[in-house]
Coordinates of C-alpha atoms in Angstrom, one line a residue:
X1 CA -60.0 36.6 -51.4
X2 CA -58.8 33.3 -50.1
X3 CA -56.3 33.3 -47.2
X4 CA -52.7 32.1 -47.7
X5 CA -52.4 28.4 -46.9
X6 CA -49.1 26.9 -45.9
X7 CA -47.7 24.7 -48.7
X8 CA -48.4 21.5 -46.8
X9 CA -52.2 22.4 -46.6
X10 CA -52.9 22.6 -50.4
X11 CA -50.9 22.2 -53.6
X12 CA -53.3 24.6 -55.2
X13 CA -52.9 27.3 -52.5
X14 CA -52.3 30.8 -53.9
X15 CA -48.7 31.9 -53.4
X16 CA -48.0 34.8 -51.0
X17 CA -44.9 36.9 -51.3
X18 CA -42.3 35.1 -49.2
X19 CA -40.5 38.4 -48.6
X20 CA -43.7 39.9 -47.1
X21 CA -44.3 37.0 -44.7
X22 CA -40.9 35.6 -43.7
X23 CA -38.2 38.2 -44.0
X24 CA -39.4 41.0 -41.8
X25 CA -40.1 43.2 -44.8
X26 CA -43.3 44.2 -43.0
X27 CA -41.1 46.8 -41.5
X28 CA -40.3 48.8 -44.6
X29 CA -40.8 52.5 -44.1
X30 CA -41.3 52.2 -40.4
X31 CA -40.2 54.4 -37.5
X32 CA -40.0 53.5 -33.9
X33 CA -40.7 55.3 -30.6
X34 CA -39.7 54.3 -27.1
X35 CA -42.9 53.9 -25.1
X36 CA -42.3 53.9 -21.3
X37 CA -46.0 53.9 -20.5
X38 CA -47.4 50.5 -21.1
X39 CA -51.1 49.9 -21.9
X40 CA -53.3 50.3 -24.9
X41 CA -53.3 49.1 -28.5
X42 CA -50.2 51.1 -29.5
X43 CA -48.1 50.3 -26.4
X44 CA -45.4 47.8 -25.6
X45 CA -43.9 46.8 -22.3
X46 CA -41.7 49.6 -20.8
X47 CA -38.4 50.2 -22.8
X48 CA -39.6 48.2 -25.8
X49 CA -39.7 50.0 -29.2
X50 CA -43.1 50.5 -30.6
X51 CA -43.0 50.2 -34.4
X52 CA -45.2 52.6 -36.4
X53 CA -45.5 52.6 -40.2
X54 CA -45.5 55.8 -42.3
X55 CA -49.3 55.9 -42.1
X56 CA -49.4 55.7 -38.3
X57 CA -50.3 52.0 -37.9
X58 CA -48.6 49.6 -35.7
X59 CA -47.8 46.1 -37.2
X60 CA -49.5 43.4 -35.2
X61 CA -50.6 39.8 -35.4
X62 CA -53.9 38.3 -34.4
X63 CA -54.6 34.7 -33.5
X64 CA -57.8 32.8 -34.2
X65 CA -57.4 29.4 -32.4
X66 CA -60.1 26.8 -33.1
X67 CA -60.8 23.4 -31.6
X68 CA -62.0 20.2 -33.2
X69 CA -65.6 21.6 -33.2
X70 CA -64.5 24.8 -34.9
X71 CA -65.2 26.9 -31.8
X72 CA -62.7 29.6 -31.2
X73 CA -60.7 30.6 -28.1
X74 CA -62.1 33.7 -26.6
X75 CA -60.1 35.4 -23.8
X76 CA -61.0 38.0 -21.1
X77 CA -58.6 40.9 -20.7
X78 CA -57.1 40.9 -17.2
X79 CA -59.0 43.2 -14.8
X80 CA -61.4 44.3 -17.7
X81 CA -64.9 43.3 -18.6
X82 CA -64.0 42.8 -22.2
X83 CA -63.0 39.8 -24.3
X84 CA -60.9 39.4 -27.5
X85 CA -58.7 37.2 -29.5
X86 CA -55.0 37.0 -28.6
X87 CA -53.0 39.6 -30.4
X88 CA -49.8 41.5 -30.1
X89 CA -47.2 43.8 -31.8
X90 CA -44.5 42.6 -34.1
X91 CA -41.0 43.5 -32.9
X92 CA -38.4 45.0 -35.3
X93 CA -36.3 41.8 -35.2
X94 CA -38.9 39.2 -35.9
X95 CA -41.2 38.1 -38.7
X96 CA -45.0 37.9 -38.3
X97 CA -44.8 34.1 -37.8
X98 CA -42.2 34.5 -35.1
X99 CA -44.4 37.1 -33.4
X100 CA -47.4 34.7 -33.4
X101 CA -45.6 32.0 -31.6
X102 CA -44.1 34.4 -29.1
X103 CA -47.6 35.9 -28.4
X104 CA -49.1 32.4 -28.0
X105 CA -46.6 31.7 -25.3
X106 CA -46.8 35.1 -23.6
X107 CA -50.6 35.5 -23.6
X108 CA -52.0 31.9 -23.3
X109 CA -49.0 29.8 -22.5
X110 CA -49.1 27.6 -25.6
X111 CA -46.0 26.2 -27.4
X112 CA -45.7 25.4 -31.1
X113 CA -46.5 21.8 -30.5
X114 CA -49.9 22.7 -29.1
X115 CA -51.1 24.3 -32.3
X116 CA -51.2 23.6 -36.1
X117 CA -51.0 26.6 -38.5
X118 CA -53.9 26.4 -41.0
X119 CA -53.9 29.7 -42.8
X120 CA -52.8 33.4 -42.8
X121 CA -54.7 36.4 -44.1
X122 CA -53.3 37.4 -47.4
X123 CA -53.0 41.1 -46.6
X124 CA -53.0 43.5 -43.6
X125 CA -56.3 44.3 -42.0
X126 CA -56.4 47.7 -40.4
X127 CA -58.5 49.4 -37.7
X128 CA -58.3 52.9 -36.3
X129 CA -58.4 53.9 -32.7
X130 CA -61.0 56.3 -31.5
X131 CA -59.6 59.8 -31.0
X132 CA -60.0 59.5 -27.2
X133 CA -57.4 56.7 -27.2
X134 CA -54.7 58.5 -29.3
X135 CA -51.5 59.6 -27.5
X136 CA -50.9 62.9 -29.2
X137 CA -47.7 63.4 -27.2
X138 CA -46.0 60.4 -29.0
X139 CA -44.2 61.1 -32.2
X140 CA -44.9 59.5 -34.6
X141 CA -48.5 59.3 -33.6
X142 CA -50.0 55.8 -33.6
X143 CA -53.6 55.9 -35.0
X144 CA -54.3 52.2 -35.0
X145 CA -53.1 48.8 -35.9
X146 CA -52.5 46.8 -39.1
X147 CA -52.8 43.1 -38.5
X148 CA -51.9 39.8 -40.2
X149 CA -54.3 37.2 -38.8
X150 CA -53.4 33.5 -38.2
X151 CA -55.9 30.7 -38.1
X152 CA -54.6 27.8 -35.9
X153 CA -55.9 24.5 -34.8
X154 CA -55.5 23.7 -31.1
X155 CA -54.0 20.3 -30.7
X156 CA -53.2 20.3 -27.0
X157 CA -55.3 19.8 -23.9
X158 CA -57.2 22.4 -21.8
X159 CA -54.5 22.3 -19.1
X160 CA -51.9 23.4 -21.6
X161 CA -53.6 26.9 -21.7
X162 CA -51.8 29.0 -19.0
X163 CA -52.7 32.6 -18.4
X164 CA -50.5 33.2 -15.4
X165 CA -47.0 32.9 -16.7
X166 CA -46.2 36.6 -16.1
X167 CA -46.6 39.0 -13.2
X168 CA -49.0 41.1 -15.3
X169 CA -50.9 38.6 -17.5
X170 CA -52.8 39.8 -20.5
X171 CA -55.9 37.6 -19.8
X172 CA -57.4 36.2 -16.7
X173 CA -60.1 33.9 -18.2
X174 CA -60.9 32.0 -21.4
X175 CA -63.5 29.9 -23.0
X176 CA -64.5 28.3 -26.3
X177 CA -67.3 30.1 -28.2
X178 CA -69.2 29.8 -31.4
X179 CA -67.1 30.9 -34.5
X180 CA -69.1 34.1 -35.0
X181 CA -69.7 35.0 -31.4
X182 CA -66.6 37.3 -31.2
X183 CA -68.2 39.7 -33.8
X184 CA -71.0 40.3 -31.4
X185 CA -68.8 40.9 -28.3
X186 CA -65.7 42.7 -29.6
X187 CA -65.2 46.4 -29.0
X188 CA -66.8 48.4 -31.8
X189 CA -63.7 49.7 -33.4
X190 CA -62.2 46.2 -34.0
X191 CA -65.5 44.7 -35.3
X192 CA -64.9 45.0 -39.0
X193 CA -61.4 43.6 -38.8
X194 CA -62.7 40.6 -36.8
X195 CA -65.4 40.1 -39.4
X196 CA -63.0 40.3 -42.3
X197 CA -60.6 37.8 -40.8
X198 CA -63.4 35.4 -39.8
X199 CA -64.9 35.7 -43.3
X200 CA -61.6 35.0 -45.0
X201 CA -61.0 31.8 -42.9
X202 CA -64.5 30.5 -42.8
X203 CA -64.4 28.5 -46.1
X204 CA -61.5 26.4 -44.7
X205 CA -63.6 25.3 -41.7
X206 CA -67.1 25.3 -43.0
X207 CA -67.6 23.9 -46.5
X208 CA -71.2 25.1 -46.6
X209 CA -70.1 28.6 -45.8
X210 CA -71.8 31.5 -47.6
X211 CA -70.5 35.0 -47.0
X212 CA -72.5 37.1 -44.4
X213 CA -72.9 40.8 -44.9
X214 CA -70.5 42.9 -43.0
X215 CA -71.7 45.1 -40.1
X216 CA -72.3 48.7 -40.9
X217 CA -69.8 51.2 -39.7
X218 CA -71.0 53.2 -36.7

């Protein structure tokens, strides 16, 4: 399945439902909980509402930011020995695209003029959290995330990336890595989602691309 391409990218691009992408209809059949304990994949900053769909998944956006050499931005979580792509939850009053640009600024300090939107995954990609990470005291229970992934081209300079705009930054280091490197390094329960997003976007960056087999579930 090819990703959705913005109209300016291809006159032959498949058409995605504009309601699903731009009107906030991603929040149909959702409920919210107030999470006062920040941290984790189903958490928001204190006093924010965490949106959970009827199946227990939190709507989220993921960002694959590539440079001119088609390397991708890889960021280290603050005070953790783990790396990941920028990502974040979608608030009740914003569309996925609005969430992407907010997360870019909050997590890596980038403004819209520092990036170019190339493509968006055509559907939600889901991952489940291991049981040890579930917060059984929260109702409704969040069991994982469903994500729309955005492929973006970095058009700024290295000094435009700023990780310290907040008192509690999400990341404390970043680097450019080979396009497929994140699949090897990401935590196991996110691996298939990363593979699916990278596979969907790969033909746009690599004309010679041939689909690689997905990793087996563990």
